[in-house]
Short mmCIF file of C-alpha atoms in Angstrom, two decimals:
data_model
loop_
_atom_site.label_atom_id
_atom_site.label_comp_id
_atom_site.label_asym_id
_atom_site.label_seq_id
_atom_site.Cartn_x
_atom_site.Cartn_y
_atom_site.Cartn_z
CA MET I 12 101.24 32.41 -82.72
CA ASP I 13 97.43 32.46 -82.43
CA GLU I 14 95.17 29.43 -82.67
CA VAL I 15 94.08 30.15 -86.25
CA GLU I 16 97.68 30.22 -87.48
CA LEU I 17 98.38 27.03 -85.55
CA ALA I 18 95.41 25.35 -87.26
CA ARG I 19 96.67 26.48 -90.68
CA ARG I 20 100.06 24.90 -90.06
CA LEU I 21 98.34 21.76 -88.83
CA ILE I 22 96.35 21.24 -92.06
CA GLU I 23 99.43 21.97 -94.19
CA ALA I 24 101.08 18.97 -92.52
CA ILE I 25 98.14 16.71 -93.29
CA PRO I 26 98.47 14.83 -96.60
CA GLN I 27 94.70 14.51 -97.04
CA PRO I 28 92.55 17.44 -98.22
CA ALA I 29 91.68 19.58 -95.18
CA ILE I 30 90.30 23.03 -94.42
CA ILE I 31 89.63 25.11 -91.28
CA ILE I 32 86.26 26.92 -90.91
CA ASP I 33 84.53 28.85 -88.13
CA ASP I 34 81.01 28.21 -86.89
CA GLU I 35 79.57 30.48 -89.59
CA GLY I 36 81.23 28.49 -92.40
CA ARG I 37 83.94 31.05 -93.30
CA ILE I 38 87.20 29.38 -94.43
CA HIS I 39 90.29 30.37 -92.40
CA GLY I 40 92.74 28.05 -94.15
CA ALA I 41 93.05 25.23 -96.72
CA ASN I 42 95.90 22.96 -97.71
CA ALA I 43 96.97 22.24 -101.29
CA PRO I 44 95.09 18.89 -101.67
CA ALA I 45 91.87 20.63 -100.60
CA ALA I 46 92.44 23.49 -103.06
CA GLN I 47 92.94 20.93 -105.84
CA MET I 48 89.46 19.54 -105.17
CA TRP I 49 88.07 22.99 -106.11
CA ASP I 50 90.71 23.41 -108.78
CA GLU I 51 91.85 26.72 -107.26
CA PRO I 52 94.97 28.01 -105.42
CA PRO I 53 94.88 27.62 -101.60
CA GLN I 54 95.09 31.36 -100.98
CA GLU I 55 91.93 31.86 -103.08
CA LEU I 56 89.90 29.77 -100.63
CA SER I 57 90.79 31.67 -97.47
CA GLY I 58 88.03 34.03 -96.31
CA ARG I 59 85.35 32.55 -98.57
CA SER I 60 82.05 31.05 -97.34
CA LEU I 61 81.92 27.27 -97.47
CA PRO I 62 78.11 27.11 -98.12
CA ARG I 63 78.66 29.15 -101.35
CA MET I 64 81.31 26.64 -102.49
CA LEU I 65 79.04 23.60 -102.16
CA ALA I 66 76.21 22.45 -104.43
CA ASP I 67 74.04 21.46 -101.48
CA PRO I 68 71.12 23.64 -100.25
CA PRO I 69 72.50 26.42 -97.99
CA GLU I 70 70.15 25.55 -95.09
CA GLU I 71 71.42 21.96 -95.08
CA VAL I 72 75.06 23.10 -95.10
CA ALA I 73 74.30 25.52 -92.23
CA ALA I 74 72.77 22.67 -90.22
CA ARG I 75 75.85 20.50 -90.80
CA ILE I 76 78.24 23.29 -89.77
CA SER I 77 76.20 23.78 -86.58
CA LEU I 78 76.40 20.01 -85.98
CA TRP I 79 80.20 19.99 -86.38
CA ALA I 80 80.68 23.04 -84.17
CA SER I 81 78.58 21.64 -81.31
CA ASN I 82 79.89 18.05 -81.09
CA ALA I 83 83.22 16.98 -79.67
CA GLU I 84 83.12 13.68 -81.60
CA PRO I 85 83.99 13.63 -85.34
CA MET I 86 80.83 13.84 -87.48
CA PRO I 87 81.00 12.42 -91.06
CA VAL I 88 78.64 13.74 -93.74
CA ARG I 89 78.41 13.71 -97.51
CA VAL I 90 78.42 16.93 -99.56
CA SER I 91 78.94 18.01 -103.18
CA ILE I 92 81.72 20.45 -104.15
CA ALA I 93 80.70 23.07 -106.73
CA ARG I 94 83.46 23.58 -109.33
CA ARG I 95 83.68 26.06 -112.15
CA GLY I 96 81.48 25.31 -115.12
CA GLY I 97 78.65 23.97 -113.00
CA ILE I 98 80.38 20.72 -112.14
CA SER I 99 79.62 19.13 -108.76
CA VAL I 100 81.81 16.50 -107.18
CA PRO I 101 80.53 14.36 -104.31
CA VAL I 102 82.89 14.10 -101.35
CA HIS I 103 82.82 12.70 -97.82
CA VAL I 104 83.63 15.19 -95.08
CA LEU I 105 84.71 14.34 -91.53
CA GLY I 106 84.15 17.38 -89.32
CA GLN I 107 85.69 17.83 -85.87
CA VAL I 108 85.80 20.89 -83.64
CA VAL I 109 89.37 21.89 -82.73
CA ARG I 110 88.51 24.88 -80.56
CA PRO I 111 85.21 25.00 -78.65
CA ARG I 112 83.16 28.17 -78.84
CA ASP I 113 83.59 30.63 -75.99
CA HIS I 114 82.02 34.00 -75.32
CA ASP I 115 84.57 36.01 -77.29
CA ARG I 116 85.75 33.82 -80.14
CA PRO I 117 84.02 31.51 -82.62
CA ALA I 118 84.59 27.78 -82.72
CA LEU I 119 87.09 26.37 -85.25
CA VAL I 120 86.25 23.19 -87.12
CA LEU I 121 88.68 20.93 -88.99
CA LEU I 122 87.19 19.39 -92.12
CA GLN I 123 88.92 16.42 -93.78
CA LEU I 124 87.67 15.71 -97.28
CA ARG I 125 87.72 12.53 -99.32
CA ALA I 126 86.33 12.04 -102.80
CA ALA I 127 83.28 9.80 -102.82
CA GLU I 128 84.66 7.77 -105.73
CA SER I 129 87.88 6.95 -103.84
CA PRO I 130 88.49 3.19 -103.97
CA HIS I 131 89.93 3.30 -100.47
CA ARG I 132 86.77 4.42 -98.67
CA PRO I 133 85.25 1.74 -96.41
CA GLN I 134 81.62 0.91 -97.22
CA ALA I 135 80.69 1.01 -93.54
CA LEU I 136 81.78 4.66 -93.42
CA VAL I 137 79.65 5.49 -96.44
CA ASP I 138 76.63 3.78 -94.94
CA ARG I 139 77.19 5.57 -91.65
CA ILE I 140 77.42 8.91 -93.42
CA HIS I 141 74.10 8.27 -95.18
CA GLU I 142 72.49 7.16 -91.94
CA LEU I 143 73.69 10.26 -90.10
CA GLU I 144 72.50 12.50 -92.89
CA ARG I 145 69.04 10.96 -92.70
CA GLU I 146 69.05 11.28 -88.92
CA VAL I 147 70.06 14.93 -89.07
CA ASP I 148 67.32 15.62 -91.60
CA ARG I 149 64.74 13.81 -89.47
CA HIS I 150 65.75 15.74 -86.36
CA ARG I 151 65.58 19.00 -88.26
CA ARG I 152 62.04 18.29 -89.45
CA LEU I 153 61.02 17.17 -85.96
CA GLU I 154 62.38 20.32 -84.35
CA LYS I 155 60.55 22.45 -86.91
CA TRP I 156 57.28 20.61 -86.26
CA LEU I 157 57.68 20.96 -82.49
CA ARG I 158 58.36 24.68 -82.78
CA GLU I 159 55.31 25.17 -84.99
CA ARG I 160 53.08 23.12 -82.66
CA GLU I 161 54.29 25.06 -79.62
CA GLN I 162 53.55 28.30 -81.41
CA ARG I 163 50.05 27.14 -82.37
CA GLU I 164 49.27 26.04 -78.82
CA ARG I 165 50.57 29.33 -77.43
CA LEU I 166 48.41 31.30 -79.86
CA LEU I 167 45.38 29.15 -79.07
CA LEU I 168 45.73 29.63 -75.32
CA ALA I 169 46.30 33.35 -75.75
CA SER I 170 43.31 33.92 -78.05
CA THR I 171 40.60 31.89 -76.28
CA MET I 172 38.09 33.82 -74.18
CA GLU I 173 37.85 31.01 -71.62
CA ALA I 174 40.27 31.04 -68.70
CA ILE I 175 42.57 27.99 -68.63
CA TYR I 176 45.23 26.89 -66.18
CA GLY I 177 47.03 23.67 -65.34
CA GLN I 178 48.19 22.26 -62.04
CA ASP I 179 50.39 19.35 -60.98
CA LEU I 180 49.52 16.64 -58.48
CA GLU I 181 50.44 18.97 -55.60
CA GLY I 182 48.04 21.63 -56.86
CA ARG I 183 50.76 24.01 -58.08
CA CYS I 184 50.12 26.05 -61.22
CA THR I 185 52.06 24.79 -64.26
CA PHE I 186 50.63 27.10 -66.94
CA ALA I 187 47.92 29.74 -67.39
CA ASN I 188 46.60 31.73 -70.34
CA ALA I 189 46.05 35.47 -70.57
CA ALA I 190 42.29 35.20 -69.92
CA CYS I 191 42.97 33.32 -66.68
CA ALA I 192 45.40 35.96 -65.44
CA ARG I 193 43.02 38.77 -66.41
CA MET I 194 39.99 37.26 -64.63
CA LEU I 195 42.03 36.60 -61.48
CA GLY I 196 43.56 40.07 -61.40
CA PHE I 197 47.14 39.27 -62.49
CA SER I 198 49.01 41.36 -65.04
CA ASP I 199 50.88 38.37 -66.49
CA PRO I 200 50.29 34.59 -66.39
CA SER I 201 53.88 34.02 -65.26
CA GLU I 202 52.96 35.51 -61.85
CA MET I 203 50.82 32.44 -61.17
CA ILE I 204 53.35 29.75 -62.10
CA GLY I 205 54.24 27.59 -59.10
CA ALA I 206 51.48 29.01 -56.87
CA ASP I 207 49.18 26.76 -54.82
CA MET I 208 45.95 27.24 -56.76
CA HIS I 209 43.64 26.21 -53.91
CA ALA I 210 45.26 28.71 -51.53
CA LEU I 211 45.34 31.33 -54.29
CA ILE I 212 41.81 31.27 -55.77
CA HIS I 213 39.68 28.57 -54.08
CA HIS I 214 40.34 29.01 -50.37
CA SER I 215 36.86 30.21 -49.28
CA ARG I 216 33.19 29.61 -50.02
CA PRO I 217 30.79 32.24 -51.42
CA ASP I 218 29.82 33.31 -47.88
CA GLY I 219 33.47 33.83 -46.93
CA SER I 220 33.77 30.74 -44.73
CA PRO I 221 36.93 28.60 -45.19
CA HIS I 222 36.83 25.97 -47.93
CA PRO I 223 38.89 22.99 -46.68
CA ILE I 224 41.09 21.45 -49.33
CA ALA I 225 39.73 18.01 -48.41
CA GLU I 226 36.29 19.16 -49.65
CA CYS I 227 37.60 20.86 -52.79
CA LYS I 228 36.16 19.23 -55.91
CA LEU I 229 39.29 20.08 -57.90
CA GLU I 230 41.32 17.95 -55.51
CA THR I 231 39.30 14.88 -56.54
CA ILE I 232 41.06 15.08 -59.91
CA SER I 233 44.47 14.67 -58.28
CA ARG I 234 43.24 11.96 -55.92
CA PHE I 235 41.03 9.91 -58.23
CA GLY I 236 41.64 11.17 -61.75
CA ALA I 237 37.94 11.94 -62.19
CA ALA I 238 36.68 14.91 -64.19
CA VAL I 239 34.43 17.44 -62.43
CA ARG I 240 32.00 20.14 -63.58
CA VAL I 241 30.77 22.77 -61.10
CA SER I 242 28.65 25.91 -61.46
CA ASP I 243 27.82 26.90 -57.85
CA GLU I 244 31.19 28.01 -56.47
CA VAL I 245 33.37 31.13 -56.55
CA PHE I 246 37.01 31.91 -57.35
CA TRP I 247 38.89 34.67 -55.52
CA ARG I 248 40.79 37.45 -57.26
CA ARG I 249 44.16 38.82 -56.30
CA ASP I 250 42.52 41.87 -54.66
CA GLY I 251 40.44 39.70 -52.29
CA THR I 252 37.11 39.90 -54.16
CA CYS I 253 35.28 36.84 -55.45
CA PHE I 254 33.12 36.10 -58.48
CA PRO I 255 30.82 33.18 -59.40
CA VAL I 256 32.34 30.70 -61.82
CA GLU I 257 31.42 27.68 -63.87
CA TYR I 258 34.46 25.44 -64.19
CA GLN I 259 35.39 22.06 -65.59
CA GLY I 260 38.45 20.13 -64.47
CA SER I 261 39.95 17.22 -66.42
CA PRO I 262 42.90 14.96 -65.56
CA ILE I 263 46.20 15.10 -67.48
CA ARG I 264 47.81 11.72 -68.17
CA ASP I 265 51.12 10.85 -69.83
CA ALA I 266 51.78 8.27 -72.53
CA SER I 267 51.84 5.49 -69.93
CA ASP I 268 48.44 6.58 -68.55
CA GLN I 269 49.98 7.91 -65.35
CA LEU I 270 48.15 10.85 -63.75
CA ARG I 271 50.31 13.98 -63.95
CA GLY I 272 47.95 16.79 -63.00
CA ALA I 273 44.81 18.56 -64.17
CA VAL I 274 43.68 21.26 -66.54
CA VAL I 275 40.89 23.61 -65.41
CA VAL I 276 38.71 25.69 -67.74
CA PHE I 277 36.48 28.32 -66.13
CA ASN I 278 34.26 31.29 -66.96
CA ASP I 279 33.06 34.29 -64.98
CA ILE I 280 29.26 33.90 -64.84
CA THR I 281 28.49 37.11 -62.94
CA GLU I 282 26.38 38.52 -65.79
CA ARG I 283 24.50 35.23 -66.20
CA ARG I 284 23.69 35.06 -62.49
CA GLU I 285 22.45 38.64 -62.53
CA ALA I 286 20.27 37.91 -65.58
CA GLU I 287 18.86 34.80 -63.86
CA ARG I 288 18.13 36.84 -60.73
CA ARG I 289 16.29 39.48 -62.76
CA ILE I 290 14.28 36.85 -64.63
CA THR I 291 13.36 35.05 -61.40
CA SER I 292 12.34 38.31 -59.78
CA SER I 293 10.27 39.28 -62.82
CA LEU I 294 8.55 35.89 -62.94
CA ARG I 295 7.78 36.04 -59.23
CA ALA I 296 6.30 39.52 -59.64
CA LYS I 297 4.17 38.31 -62.55
CA GLU I 298 3.00 35.28 -60.56
CA LEU I 299 1.96 37.50 -57.68
CA LEU I 300 0.18 39.80 -60.13
CA LEU I 301 -1.69 36.90 -61.73
CA GLN I 302 -2.63 35.49 -58.33
CA GLU I 303 -3.98 38.88 -57.32
CA LEU I 304 -5.84 39.08 -60.64
CA ASN I 305 -7.41 35.66 -60.07
CA HIS I 306 -8.36 36.72 -56.55
CA ARG I 307 -10.04 39.86 -57.81
CA VAL I 308 -11.84 37.98 -60.59
CA LYS I 309 -13.11 35.52 -58.00
CA ASN I 310 -14.32 38.38 -55.80
CA ASN I 311 -16.08 40.01 -58.75
CA LEU I 312 -17.76 36.71 -59.61
CA GLN I 313 -18.86 36.41 -55.96
CA ILE I 314 -20.42 39.87 -56.25
CA ILE I 315 -22.29 38.73 -59.38
CA ILE I 316 -23.52 35.63 -57.52
CA SER I 317 -24.70 37.79 -54.60
CA LEU I 318 -26.55 40.14 -56.96
CA GLN I 319 -28.21 37.17 -58.61
CA SER I 320 -29.22 35.83 -55.21
CA LEU I 321 -30.89 39.13 -54.37
CA GLN I 322 -32.70 39.02 -57.71
CA VAL I 323 -33.77 35.39 -57.20
CA SER I 324 -35.27 36.21 -53.82
CA ALA I 325 -37.42 38.90 -55.44
CA ILE I 326 -38.79 36.66 -58.23
CA GLU I 327 -41.93 34.62 -57.61
CA ASP I 328 -42.09 32.75 -60.96
CA PRO I 329 -40.54 29.26 -60.29
CA GLU I 330 -39.24 28.84 -63.86
CA VAL I 331 -37.51 32.21 -63.94
CA ARG I 332 -36.09 31.55 -60.48
CA ALA I 333 -34.71 28.18 -61.68
CA LEU I 334 -33.07 29.83 -64.67
CA LEU I 335 -31.33 32.39 -62.46
CA GLU I 336 -30.23 29.69 -60.01
CA THR I 337 -28.75 27.69 -62.90
CA SER I 338 -26.90 30.79 -64.04
CA GLN I 339 -25.65 31.24 -60.47
CA ASP I 340 -24.20 27.71 -60.49
CA ARG I 341 -22.33 28.37 -63.72
CA VAL I 342 -20.85 31.59 -62.41
CA ARG I 343 -19.96 29.84 -59.17
CA THR I 344 -18.14 27.17 -61.23
CA LEU I 345 -15.87 29.88 -62.61
CA ALA I 346 -15.47 31.53 -59.19
CA LEU I 347 -14.35 28.23 -57.64
CA LEU I 348 -11.85 27.82 -60.49
CA HIS I 349 -10.23 31.20 -59.82
CA GLU I 350 -10.18 30.49 -56.11
CA ALA I 351 -8.29 27.26 -56.85
CA LEU I 352 -5.82 29.21 -58.99
CA TYR I 353 -5.30 31.73 -56.21
CA ARG I 354 -4.62 29.01 -53.65
CA GLY I 355 -2.43 26.85 -55.93
CA PRO I 356 1.34 27.05 -56.44
CA ASP I 357 1.01 27.70 -60.20
CA VAL I 358 -0.76 30.53 -61.93
CA ASP I 359 -1.58 28.56 -65.08
CA ARG I 360 -2.47 25.10 -63.69
CA VAL I 361 -5.27 23.96 -61.42
CA ASP I 362 -5.45 21.12 -58.91
CA VAL I 363 -8.53 19.71 -60.60
CA ARG I 364 -9.12 17.06 -57.91
CA GLU I 365 -9.76 19.63 -55.17
CA TYR I 366 -11.59 21.89 -57.60
CA LEU I 367 -14.05 19.17 -58.68
CA ARG I 368 -14.53 18.03 -55.09
CA ASP I 369 -15.57 21.55 -54.05
CA LEU I 370 -17.77 21.97 -57.14
CA THR I 371 -19.67 18.68 -56.86
CA GLY I 372 -20.04 19.06 -53.10
CA HIS I 373 -21.73 22.42 -53.54
CA LEU I 374 -24.00 21.14 -56.34
CA ALA I 375 -25.09 18.11 -54.32
CA ARG I 376 -25.94 20.26 -51.32
CA SER I 377 -27.76 22.98 -53.25
CA LEU I 378 -29.65 21.00 -55.93
CA ALA I 379 -30.63 17.65 -54.45
CA PRO I 380 -33.86 17.57 -52.41
CA ASP I 381 -33.39 17.68 -48.67
CA THR I 382 -34.87 14.18 -48.39
CA VAL I 383 -32.31 12.66 -50.82
CA GLU I 384 -29.05 11.20 -49.50
CA LEU I 385 -26.64 11.99 -52.39
CA ARG I 386 -22.97 11.05 -52.37
CA CYS I 387 -20.41 12.45 -54.85
CA GLU I 388 -17.09 10.70 -55.62
CA ILE I 389 -14.10 12.06 -57.52
CA ASP I 390 -11.60 9.88 -59.42
CA VAL I 391 -8.81 11.96 -61.01
CA GLY I 392 -5.56 10.69 -62.57
CA ASP I 393 -3.25 13.68 -63.08
CA PRO I 394 -4.49 16.33 -60.61
CA LEU I 395 -2.88 19.29 -62.43
CA ILE I 396 -4.33 20.57 -65.71
CA SER I 397 -3.98 23.88 -67.51
CA LEU I 398 -6.38 26.75 -67.04
CA GLU I 399 -7.22 26.49 -70.74
CA HIS I 400 -8.77 23.06 -70.15
CA ALA I 401 -10.00 23.57 -66.60
CA VAL I 402 -12.71 26.10 -67.64
CA PRO I 403 -14.59 23.88 -70.16
CA ILE I 404 -14.12 20.78 -67.96
CA GLY I 405 -15.56 22.60 -64.94
CA LEU I 406 -18.59 23.79 -66.93
CA ILE I 407 -19.16 20.27 -68.37
CA VAL I 408 -19.08 18.71 -64.91
CA ASN I 409 -21.38 21.47 -63.59
CA GLU I 410 -24.02 20.76 -66.25
CA LEU I 411 -23.90 16.96 -65.94
CA VAL I 412 -23.83 16.85 -62.12
CA SER I 413 -26.63 19.46 -61.96
CA ASN I 414 -28.75 17.37 -64.32
CA ALA I 415 -28.13 14.19 -62.28
CA SER I 416 -28.80 15.92 -58.95
CA LYS I 417 -32.15 17.27 -60.17
CA HIS I 418 -33.55 14.32 -62.14
CA ALA I 419 -31.78 11.03 -61.30
CA PHE I 420 -33.11 10.55 -57.77
CA PRO I 421 -36.86 11.26 -57.52
CA ASP I 422 -39.11 10.38 -54.62
CA GLY I 423 -36.36 10.68 -51.98
CA ARG I 424 -34.24 7.94 -53.55
CA ALA I 425 -30.61 7.76 -52.30
CA GLY I 426 -27.77 7.49 -54.77
CA SER I 427 -24.28 8.48 -55.85
CA ILE I 428 -22.56 10.38 -58.63
CA LEU I 429 -19.06 9.49 -59.83
CA VAL I 430 -16.89 12.03 -61.68
CA GLU I 431 -13.85 10.60 -63.48
CA LEU I 432 -11.07 12.53 -65.21
CA ARG I 433 -8.10 10.71 -66.69
CA GLY I 434 -6.15 9.85 -69.82
CA THR I 435 -6.08 6.48 -71.59
CA PRO I 436 -3.62 4.85 -74.04
CA THR I 437 -5.89 5.73 -76.98
CA VAL I 438 -7.56 8.94 -75.80
CA ASP I 439 -5.77 11.99 -74.41
CA LEU I 440 -8.48 13.02 -71.95
CA VAL I 441 -11.69 11.38 -70.72
CA VAL I 442 -14.31 13.16 -68.59
CA ARG I 443 -16.99 10.77 -67.34
CA VAL I 444 -19.98 11.55 -65.09
CA ARG I 445 -21.96 8.49 -63.96
CA ASP I 446 -24.95 8.19 -61.63
CA ASP I 447 -26.90 5.18 -60.34
CA GLY I 448 -30.30 6.88 -60.54
CA VAL I 449 -33.48 5.98 -62.42
CA GLY I 450 -31.84 6.32 -65.82
CA ALA I 451 -33.23 7.60 -69.10
CA SER I 452 -33.44 6.68 -72.73
CA PRO I 453 -30.06 7.23 -74.54
CA GLN I 454 -32.00 8.51 -77.56
CA SER I 455 -33.77 11.14 -75.47
CA LEU I 456 -30.42 12.33 -74.10
CA SER I 457 -28.68 12.57 -77.47
CA THR I 458 -31.63 14.31 -79.19
CA SER I 459 -32.57 16.58 -76.32
CA SER I 460 -32.96 20.28 -77.16
CA SER I 461 -31.97 21.22 -73.60
CA LEU I 462 -29.63 24.19 -73.55
CA GLY I 463 -27.56 22.53 -70.81
CA LEU I 464 -26.88 19.39 -72.89
CA ARG I 465 -26.19 21.51 -75.98
CA LEU I 466 -23.70 23.47 -73.89
CA VAL I 467 -21.97 20.18 -72.93
CA GLY I 468 -21.68 19.29 -76.63
CA ASN I 469 -20.22 22.70 -77.53
CA LEU I 470 -17.68 22.52 -74.70
CA ALA I 471 -16.66 19.02 -75.81
CA GLU I 472 -16.02 20.39 -79.31
CA GLN I 473 -14.00 23.23 -77.78
CA LEU I 474 -11.76 20.58 -76.20
CA GLY I 475 -11.40 18.86 -79.58
CA GLY I 476 -13.60 15.88 -78.66
CA GLN I 477 -17.17 14.67 -78.50
CA VAL I 478 -19.74 13.59 -75.91
CA SER I 479 -21.63 10.30 -75.74
CA TYR I 480 -24.39 9.01 -73.43
CA SER I 481 -25.28 5.53 -72.26
CA SER I 482 -28.26 4.66 -70.06
CA SER I 483 -31.01 2.19 -69.36
CA PRO I 484 -34.13 2.83 -67.33
CA GLY I 485 -33.38 1.99 -63.71
CA LEU I 486 -29.59 1.71 -64.29
CA GLY I 487 -28.55 5.36 -64.23
CA VAL I 488 -26.90 7.57 -66.85
CA GLN I 489 -23.26 7.79 -67.97
CA ALA I 490 -22.00 10.80 -69.94
CA THR I 491 -18.50 10.53 -71.48
CA VAL I 492 -16.44 13.26 -73.12
CA GLU I 493 -13.40 11.99 -75.04
CA THR I 494 -10.80 14.36 -76.49
CA SER I 495 -8.23 13.38 -79.11
CA ARG I 496 -6.23 16.63 -79.05
CA ARG I 497 -5.67 17.51 -75.43
CA GLY I 498 -3.17 20.22 -76.28
CA GLU I 499 -5.58 22.07 -78.63
CA THR I 500 -8.79 23.93 -77.97
CA THR I 501 -11.10 25.60 -80.44
CA THR I 502 -12.98 28.84 -80.09
CA PRO I 503 -16.71 28.17 -79.61
CA ARG I 504 -18.87 29.42 -82.45
CA PRO I 505 -21.54 32.04 -81.62
CA GLU I 506 -24.16 30.12 -83.59
CA ASP I 507 -23.58 27.08 -81.33
CA GLY I 508 -24.38 29.04 -78.22
CA GLY I 509 -20.72 29.38 -77.10
CA THR I 510 -20.51 29.24 -73.34
CA THR I 511 -23.82 31.00 -72.82
CA PRO I 512 -25.61 29.59 -69.73
CA ALA I 513 -28.00 26.85 -70.86
CA ARG I 514 -31.40 25.70 -69.60
CA ASP I 515 -31.34 22.48 -67.56
CA PRO I 516 -33.02 19.49 -69.15
#
């Protein structure tokens, strides 16, 4: 006698309604009381599918059958029997496995049925059945949600272009995505699971020297739980080659805020480093080219100055000679500027303090009479200004210092000239040239038709500002250029004389 036949005889001896099913819900036997609940003969029930004989959703019945077949303890549930004519009858079912599942044969489950309207049912059993049904439903929804979330996370890790891996507190790999395995030279992420990540990919520095684990920034996550971000190290591939990376490591904590490991996100930045190298090389080449250009411009201006000197020495007319000497000073102003650019670290900014010191020193030596003791002082705030502003400022200072050197100290009188260049809270840039000479009438300075003073006015307009004079006889002269738009310059108009060399006053 096999076990199925034994189970059939068992349920025939039970006075309550009972049936035997396998783990797929197929009925292997039913006693007469159970057949009466469906209003059919017992032999008609054998071989039929229990889910088709119930009014409950098939997926719920399948879940309950799985619950009965996998639990040794009796499991009560509530179902509805589907009778002919569309009638459903609620019943309580107590399911208990009578033969556990093995490799060759399905499990057998004994179901004892009781009508829900039976006056003999205990209320506690009914409440327990309802509670278990709700619990089963909750667990089913939770399992579905967990499966869907796991699938989403797996798809997310597999589709991202960034390499991601996790490690525990001992530095062993706990997970890795496909991008991580590909960048590190592995055919499958599973090959990395359990490996010591420091020994695998972070064991050496870019120059090949050993990288002690005590100095590894990723280890600070495990020791202190602090996030790190690094862009100047390398990771090593499986084949022994390395590549520059930018990586970010963040701690992993559990629900009780205990540190459990770290997650590391990294990118191969080989192409970025190569692009940066090419840009740096190109910029350096352009800087060298501009420096050479400034040097050649300065040399050409020196040639012009030398030619003018030869012409000056051949001219006997004092006025013509003075005009050529003034032109020489203006050209020399530009030559000194390009020399400062050639010497400086930047190709587009000038150390204006050194530039003005060289310029005023030359003017004082060349223009003041030999009997005059003339001292020039420089007071500069920010020493670096752009080439765009250095040219008009140099020409303004040249004109004003030349004028003071020639006319402020007659009869061998000693004196000083102060050149100031700085910004103020209300004005972007102030250029001030002040002497302590004999002075002049402010009206004569502002209405002068001198080409040199007109040139100062035009250059001030080019800087987006204006020039003003203050003086009293015997108290010297102060010329001030104030600009309100330091970042803007205007193109000088031809009718204003532009930057054409002007006659000294």
